[in-house]
Amino acid sequence: MTKLNQHLTPLFSTLKDVYAKRDITPFHVPGHKRGKGVDKEFYDFMGPNPFSIDVTIFKMVDGLHNPKSCIKEAQELAADAYGVRKTFFAVNGTSGAIQAMIMSVVKPGEKILVPRNVHKSVSGGIILSGSMPVYMNPEVDNELGIAHGVKPETVEKMLKQHPDTKAVLIINPTYYGAATDIRKIAEIVHSYDIPLIVDEAHGPHLHFHEDLPLSAVDAGADICCQSTHKIIGAMTQMSMLHVNSNRVDANRVQQILSLLHTTSPSYPLMASLDCARRQIATEGRELLEKTIKLANNLRAEINKIPGISSFGKEIVGREGIYSFDPTKLSVTAKELGLTGFELETLLVDDYNIQVELSDFYNVLGLITLGDTEESTNTLLEALKDISKRFYGTGKKIEGEVQKMPPIPEAVLIPREAFYSEKNKIRFEESEGKICAEMIMAYPPGIPVITPGERISRATIEYIKGLKDAKLHVQGMEDPELNYINVIEEEDAIYLYTEKMKNKMFAVPMNLGANKAGIEFGPEVLEEYYPDTFGEMTYIDIEKQRENFNEPSLKYKNTILHTCNKLAQATNEAVRDGFRPITVGGDHSIALGSISGVALEKEIGVIWIDAHGDMNTDETTISGNIHGMPLAALLGAGDRDLVNCFYEGAKIDPKNVIILGARDLDVKERDVIEELGVKVIHYDDVMHKGLDHILEEIKDHLKIDNLHISFDVDSIDPEFAPGVSTPVRNGFSPEEMFQTFKFLFKNYSISSVDIVEYNPVNDKNGKTMDFVNELTEFVLNPNC
């Protein structure tokens, strides 16, 4: 039940009864000055009234971006009519509203779950937000040749596979009227405490009649948008965006709409939105009763015509169809040998009837509040005549929808693909390249490949099959698809994802460990694996004057000088959009790599090491600084080390985990306990299992950006003997790859250290090979 007087139209009434009646002399835009400056033919056709209320923002008529009077009241009435918390007028159509919804709930690099058959405005919203789409396949109806909804089971499965998803977008209903079980989907999505956003462009009427599918606003969606102009009486371009949950910040929605909306919205169009709300709120059920009856009667009569048919509620229960909107009228004449495209052409050219769209099998017409028996009879008689003309020719449109290949590998997120340089090559030679175009197949109206995805041989063969079958393929710059735009690997721009471009630094230092051999690690790796390590930038070790009266801080000045240089380099890399990868050298260099990153980002650190490296100058036994960097980064110990690159601690203890510790000094344990750093010993991994430990890490580290500082001695010396301070037992290579994959999947990895590889102690290149394979993964993670 509504609480406000839905017969009111505050915006329209202000324009008509306040502004237009006052005979104001306008010295404001628009320049036609209430129609006096309009082209005569256009003015004669339109009449005076639209121009009399065509105004700009001023106090009398309120403003859309900061509404205080009549627009504010009009939006409140709309929210009341739909039973939601907040409604915004969307003057850039539902396309702009969809983009605003996406930008309101996901940030750059975050995952959003979307159906594969989304409207292009969703792709636009994903590009604008910088988010990462995770695609769900809708259910494809081979008989009808169209895609339906996404099943709740599909949503649940994909969320289990991608538990770091930040929002889910659903279409309700589809263009063809199929609606999924949106209430069940809302329950699943909310069990992850993330918002459900709904593209309800084709359902602004659903809330107002019980014989229609359930509206998103009634099913528990957190935010949805509707094309008020599609079924009910607003003018083209006018839509509404509804917020109905505290999972979505309405103030943020307002800010984003202000970014996207024109600063000169059309007042006549907004007035039509105000009046359309009044109409549907006060007369909606009666008007929809008539509309549904017209649609059902027309469908029944069409199904009596030889060779022509129109599906209806009998399809409910098929995969992806929980309910059906009868106002969507799909008509097929494939039994007459006519494609949907041909049928549309006949209706326009021979009968002056324009349908909403056509696909390979169907035309789609909309039965709305504006239809009458006269209009539906006009379509019915035209279809009867077409049946007489083409029935009995023996020609039929045969064949089923081809099974689509798997969703291709996503190399770039859409924003990255949009900004990357494109090159045109022959389509036949595009295997393995990154696609720069969207290629859509009709039927079933689902993208075969989208920008940023890798072109596979299966994709090429599928598209060739579509062309051979003379099915409709669109979206390409070259309609014949002899050529295709691609993105070369070297031209790709990586912005937010785990596949961002890397910048590698080599720090050949052994002074922190005070043991020979570690300094040769980067050089040996580069010599044997130039493809992996051939582009490292070396940080030179410049010997500084040392105070040898400080046995507890050996080579402090040279180490600190080197770490400051490394910090400067990693900081510049992060600011330029790169992920710094630092190859050592001993573990003291993490003082520099982490300091450089931490100046730009709040980061967590997972310190994978047999040792804690949490000694200070007061607790150390050896005086070797490679056993101190983590403590210094947390603000403990020698002040010069603590103040490397900039003053103070660089990381918060609650955002740090030491993983795989097997050898902690007695006094070092006191430092760890005092600072409150979580330690997961390798014994814990053995007893609980690595899967359990990784989930424990995820529960503890509640931070977006993560630095991985990996010491090779965390690996069992049986598999990696090439270290300076080996400790018995430890991770296997397989366990470490599993750990890295988990971290890359669940966090934005800002930077990585790989340290303490000592080729002098290696056996048959075992450690070198492992370090190379791990670094290859870090450079090109495949999660």
mmCIF file of C-alpha atoms in Angstrom, residues 150-338:
data_model
loop_
_atom_site.group_PDB
_atom_site.id
_atom_site.type_symbol
_atom_site.label_atom_id
_atom_site.label_comp_id
_atom_site.label_asym_id
_atom_site.label_seq_id
_atom_site.Cartn_x
_atom_site.Cartn_y
_atom_site.Cartn_z
ATOM 1 C CA VAL A 150 20.337 -17.687 -15.264
ATOM 2 C CA LYS A 151 19.305 -20.412 -12.826
ATOM 3 C CA PRO A 152 19.747 -19.950 -9.053
ATOM 4 C CA GLU A 153 21.938 -23.068 -9.086
ATOM 5 C CA THR A 154 24.269 -21.370 -11.565
ATOM 6 C CA VAL A 155 24.565 -18.298 -9.346
ATOM 7 C CA GLU A 156 25.295 -20.459 -6.306
ATOM 8 C CA LYS A 157 27.918 -22.495 -8.153
ATOM 9 C CA MET A 158 29.709 -19.409 -9.479
ATOM 10 C CA LEU A 159 29.752 -17.725 -6.061
ATOM 11 C CA LYS A 160 31.343 -20.828 -4.560
ATOM 12 C CA GLN A 161 33.993 -20.686 -7.266
ATOM 13 C CA HIS A 162 34.475 -16.932 -6.800
ATOM 14 C CA PRO A 163 33.772 -16.191 -3.122
ATOM 15 C CA ASP A 164 35.555 -12.816 -3.454
ATOM 16 C CA THR A 165 32.802 -11.534 -5.767
ATOM 17 C CA LYS A 166 31.532 -8.114 -4.666
ATOM 18 C CA ALA A 167 28.152 -8.005 -6.456
ATOM 19 C CA VAL A 168 25.836 -10.062 -8.685
ATOM 20 C CA LEU A 169 23.877 -8.661 -11.628
ATOM 21 C CA ILE A 170 20.782 -10.404 -12.983
ATOM 22 C CA ILE A 171 18.399 -9.640 -15.878
ATOM 23 C CA ASN A 172 14.698 -9.780 -14.913
ATOM 24 C CA PRO A 173 12.896 -10.455 -17.172
ATOM 25 C CA THR A 174 14.738 -11.044 -20.448
ATOM 26 C CA TYR A 175 13.757 -9.104 -23.572
ATOM 27 C CA TYR A 176 11.600 -12.095 -24.522
ATOM 28 C CA GLY A 177 9.736 -12.129 -21.179
ATOM 29 C CA ALA A 178 11.415 -15.059 -19.420
ATOM 30 C CA ALA A 179 11.982 -14.475 -15.695
ATOM 31 C CA THR A 180 14.177 -16.538 -13.404
ATOM 32 C CA ASP A 181 13.526 -17.340 -9.738
ATOM 33 C CA ILE A 182 14.809 -13.980 -8.581
ATOM 34 C CA ARG A 183 13.708 -14.381 -4.961
ATOM 35 C CA LYS A 184 15.820 -17.541 -4.631
ATOM 36 C CA ILE A 185 18.757 -15.795 -6.293
ATOM 37 C CA ALA A 186 18.443 -12.880 -3.852
ATOM 38 C CA GLU A 187 18.612 -15.304 -0.925
ATOM 39 C CA ILE A 188 21.752 -16.940 -2.337
ATOM 40 C CA VAL A 189 23.477 -13.632 -3.045
ATOM 41 C CA HIS A 190 22.616 -12.211 0.371
ATOM 42 C CA SER A 191 24.071 -15.291 2.085
ATOM 43 C CA TYR A 192 27.421 -13.862 0.903
ATOM 44 C CA ASP A 193 26.387 -10.425 2.240
ATOM 45 C CA ILE A 194 26.840 -8.781 -1.158
ATOM 46 C CA PRO A 195 24.295 -6.799 -3.191
ATOM 47 C CA LEU A 196 22.062 -8.149 -5.926
ATOM 48 C CA ILE A 197 21.678 -5.597 -8.700
ATOM 49 C CA VAL A 198 19.022 -6.121 -11.337
ATOM 50 C CA ASP A 199 18.640 -4.917 -14.898
ATOM 51 C CA GLU A 200 14.846 -4.738 -14.937
ATOM 52 C CA ALA A 201 14.683 -2.586 -18.052
ATOM 53 C CA HIS A 202 11.778 -4.661 -19.351
ATOM 54 C CA GLY A 203 9.863 -4.846 -16.083
ATOM 55 C CA PRO A 204 8.696 -1.408 -14.895
ATOM 56 C CA HIS A 205 5.139 -2.762 -14.803
ATOM 57 C CA LEU A 206 5.726 -6.009 -12.911
ATOM 58 C CA HIS A 207 5.107 -4.548 -9.437
ATOM 59 C CA PHE A 208 1.559 -3.548 -10.315
ATOM 60 C CA HIS A 209 -0.137 -6.848 -11.269
ATOM 61 C CA GLU A 210 -0.130 -10.240 -9.580
ATOM 62 C CA ASP A 211 -0.292 -12.188 -12.863
ATOM 63 C CA LEU A 212 3.104 -10.864 -13.916
ATOM 64 C CA PRO A 213 6.520 -12.171 -12.847
ATOM 65 C CA LEU A 214 7.809 -10.988 -9.495
ATOM 66 C CA SER A 215 9.517 -7.608 -9.700
ATOM 67 C CA ALA A 216 13.047 -7.165 -8.412
ATOM 68 C CA VAL A 217 11.763 -4.518 -5.978
ATOM 69 C CA ASP A 218 9.543 -7.165 -4.369
ATOM 70 C CA ALA A 219 12.027 -10.038 -4.530
ATOM 71 C CA GLY A 220 14.726 -8.538 -2.317
ATOM 72 C CA ALA A 221 17.042 -6.952 -4.885
ATOM 73 C CA ASP A 222 19.251 -4.287 -3.358
ATOM 74 C CA ILE A 223 19.186 -1.975 -6.369
ATOM 75 C CA CYS A 224 17.469 -2.166 -9.738
ATOM 76 C CA CYS A 225 16.655 0.024 -12.703
ATOM 77 C CA GLN A 226 13.673 0.038 -15.054
ATOM 78 C CA SER A 227 12.869 1.543 -18.438
ATOM 79 C CA THR A 228 9.684 3.414 -17.594
ATOM 80 C CA HIS A 229 9.298 4.247 -21.294
ATOM 81 C CA LYS A 230 9.206 0.618 -22.455
ATOM 82 C CA ILE A 231 5.816 -0.624 -21.240
ATOM 83 C CA ILE A 232 4.249 2.252 -19.341
ATOM 84 C CA GLY A 233 3.691 5.832 -20.375
ATOM 85 C CA ALA A 234 6.925 7.823 -20.039
ATOM 86 C CA MET A 235 8.680 9.280 -23.052
ATOM 87 C CA THR A 236 11.726 7.630 -24.601
ATOM 88 C CA GLN A 237 14.900 7.860 -22.514
ATOM 89 C CA MET A 238 13.094 8.108 -19.175
ATOM 90 C CA SER A 239 13.906 5.470 -16.578
ATOM 91 C CA MET A 240 14.031 4.971 -12.824
ATOM 92 C CA LEU A 241 16.679 3.610 -10.498
ATOM 93 C CA HIS A 242 15.487 2.111 -7.205
ATOM 94 C CA VAL A 243 17.630 1.551 -4.096
ATOM 95 C CA ASN A 244 16.078 -0.815 -1.580
ATOM 96 C CA SER A 245 18.799 -1.937 0.826
ATOM 97 C CA ASN A 246 21.519 -0.653 3.116
ATOM 98 C CA ARG A 247 23.983 -2.821 1.175
ATOM 99 C CA VAL A 248 23.944 0.025 -1.352
ATOM 100 C CA ASP A 249 24.866 3.573 -0.355
ATOM 101 C CA ALA A 250 22.154 5.835 -1.801
ATOM 102 C CA ASN A 251 24.414 8.877 -1.416
ATOM 103 C CA ARG A 252 27.054 7.202 -3.545
ATOM 104 C CA VAL A 253 24.409 6.375 -6.157
ATOM 105 C CA GLN A 254 23.425 10.054 -6.225
ATOM 106 C CA GLN A 255 27.078 11.094 -6.675
ATOM 107 C CA ILE A 256 27.631 8.676 -9.541
ATOM 108 C CA LEU A 257 24.398 9.652 -11.287
ATOM 109 C CA SER A 258 25.582 13.244 -11.084
ATOM 110 C CA LEU A 259 28.809 12.209 -12.787
ATOM 111 C CA LEU A 260 26.981 10.403 -15.586
ATOM 112 C CA HIS A 261 23.868 12.540 -16.079
ATOM 113 C CA THR A 262 23.658 15.600 -18.259
ATOM 114 C CA THR A 263 23.611 18.881 -16.345
ATOM 115 C CA SER A 264 20.789 19.993 -18.659
ATOM 116 C CA PRO A 265 18.092 17.327 -18.266
ATOM 117 C CA SER A 266 14.926 17.702 -20.323
ATOM 118 C CA TYR A 267 12.055 18.925 -18.151
ATOM 119 C CA PRO A 268 9.300 17.812 -20.572
ATOM 120 C CA LEU A 269 10.778 14.302 -20.511
ATOM 121 C CA MET A 270 11.053 14.284 -16.712
ATOM 122 C CA ALA A 271 7.465 15.556 -16.493
ATOM 123 C CA SER A 272 6.372 12.546 -18.571
ATOM 124 C CA LEU A 273 8.118 10.317 -16.020
ATOM 125 C CA ASP A 274 6.256 12.029 -13.186
ATOM 126 C CA CYS A 275 2.931 11.493 -14.954
ATOM 127 C CA ALA A 276 3.719 7.903 -15.955
ATOM 128 C CA ARG A 277 4.277 7.140 -12.276
ATOM 129 C CA ARG A 278 0.896 8.657 -11.423
ATOM 130 C CA GLN A 279 -0.802 6.592 -14.115
ATOM 131 C CA ILE A 280 0.712 3.252 -13.123
ATOM 132 C CA ALA A 281 0.261 3.904 -9.392
ATOM 133 C CA THR A 282 -3.409 4.929 -9.587
ATOM 134 C CA GLU A 283 -4.681 2.952 -12.605
ATOM 135 C CA GLY A 284 -1.985 0.363 -13.107
ATOM 136 C CA ARG A 285 -3.797 -2.786 -12.169
ATOM 137 C CA GLU A 286 -6.821 -2.032 -14.339
ATOM 138 C CA LEU A 287 -4.685 -0.953 -17.311
ATOM 139 C CA LEU A 288 -2.443 -3.998 -16.997
ATOM 140 C CA GLU A 289 -5.454 -6.300 -16.699
ATOM 141 C CA LYS A 290 -6.603 -5.034 -20.089
ATOM 142 C CA THR A 291 -3.082 -5.260 -21.553
ATOM 143 C CA ILE A 292 -2.517 -8.837 -20.358
ATOM 144 C CA LYS A 293 -5.895 -9.882 -21.742
ATOM 145 C CA LEU A 294 -5.105 -8.280 -25.117
ATOM 146 C CA ALA A 295 -1.744 -10.056 -25.242
ATOM 147 C CA ASN A 296 -3.135 -13.464 -24.286
ATOM 148 C CA ASN A 297 -6.018 -13.212 -26.772
ATOM 149 C CA LEU A 298 -3.678 -12.124 -29.565
ATOM 150 C CA ARG A 299 -1.259 -14.953 -28.789
ATOM 151 C CA ALA A 300 -4.067 -17.505 -28.847
ATOM 152 C CA GLU A 301 -5.265 -16.269 -32.236
ATOM 153 C CA ILE A 302 -1.730 -16.202 -33.692
ATOM 154 C CA ASN A 303 -1.268 -19.836 -32.688
ATOM 155 C CA LYS A 304 -4.242 -20.731 -34.897
ATOM 156 C CA ILE A 305 -2.513 -19.350 -38.009
ATOM 157 C CA PRO A 306 -0.891 -22.074 -40.165
ATOM 158 C CA GLY A 307 2.907 -21.893 -40.069
ATOM 159 C CA ILE A 308 3.056 -19.140 -37.438
ATOM 160 C CA SER A 309 3.284 -19.456 -33.666
ATOM 161 C CA SER A 310 3.889 -17.461 -30.498
ATOM 162 C CA PHE A 311 5.112 -19.053 -27.275
ATOM 163 C CA GLY A 312 3.537 -18.172 -23.939
ATOM 164 C CA LYS A 313 3.281 -19.397 -20.374
ATOM 165 C CA GLU A 314 3.601 -23.009 -21.500
ATOM 166 C CA ILE A 315 7.390 -22.505 -21.562
ATOM 167 C CA VAL A 316 7.446 -21.909 -17.788
ATOM 168 C CA GLY A 317 9.373 -24.774 -16.221
ATOM 169 C CA ARG A 318 11.987 -24.971 -18.937
ATOM 170 C CA GLU A 319 15.559 -24.397 -17.796
ATOM 171 C CA GLY A 320 15.972 -20.765 -16.760
ATOM 172 C CA ILE A 321 12.237 -19.916 -16.859
ATOM 173 C CA TYR A 322 10.456 -19.559 -13.530
ATOM 174 C CA SER A 323 7.696 -17.270 -14.824
ATOM 175 C CA PHE A 324 6.720 -15.438 -18.002
ATOM 176 C CA ASP A 325 5.593 -11.913 -18.901
ATOM 177 C CA PRO A 326 2.743 -12.255 -21.433
ATOM 178 C CA THR A 327 3.150 -8.648 -22.643
ATOM 179 C CA LYS A 328 6.236 -9.787 -24.595
ATOM 180 C CA LEU A 329 4.959 -11.246 -27.859
ATOM 181 C CA SER A 330 7.475 -13.388 -29.759
ATOM 182 C CA VAL A 331 6.286 -14.574 -33.167
ATOM 183 C CA THR A 332 8.011 -17.089 -35.418
ATOM 184 C CA ALA A 333 7.237 -17.973 -39.024
ATOM 185 C CA LYS A 334 10.048 -20.489 -39.484
ATOM 186 C CA GLU A 335 7.478 -23.109 -40.584
ATOM 187 C CA LEU A 336 6.778 -20.774 -43.523
ATOM 188 C CA GLY A 337 10.475 -20.664 -44.374
ATOM 189 C CA LEU A 338 10.865 -17.108 -43.046
#
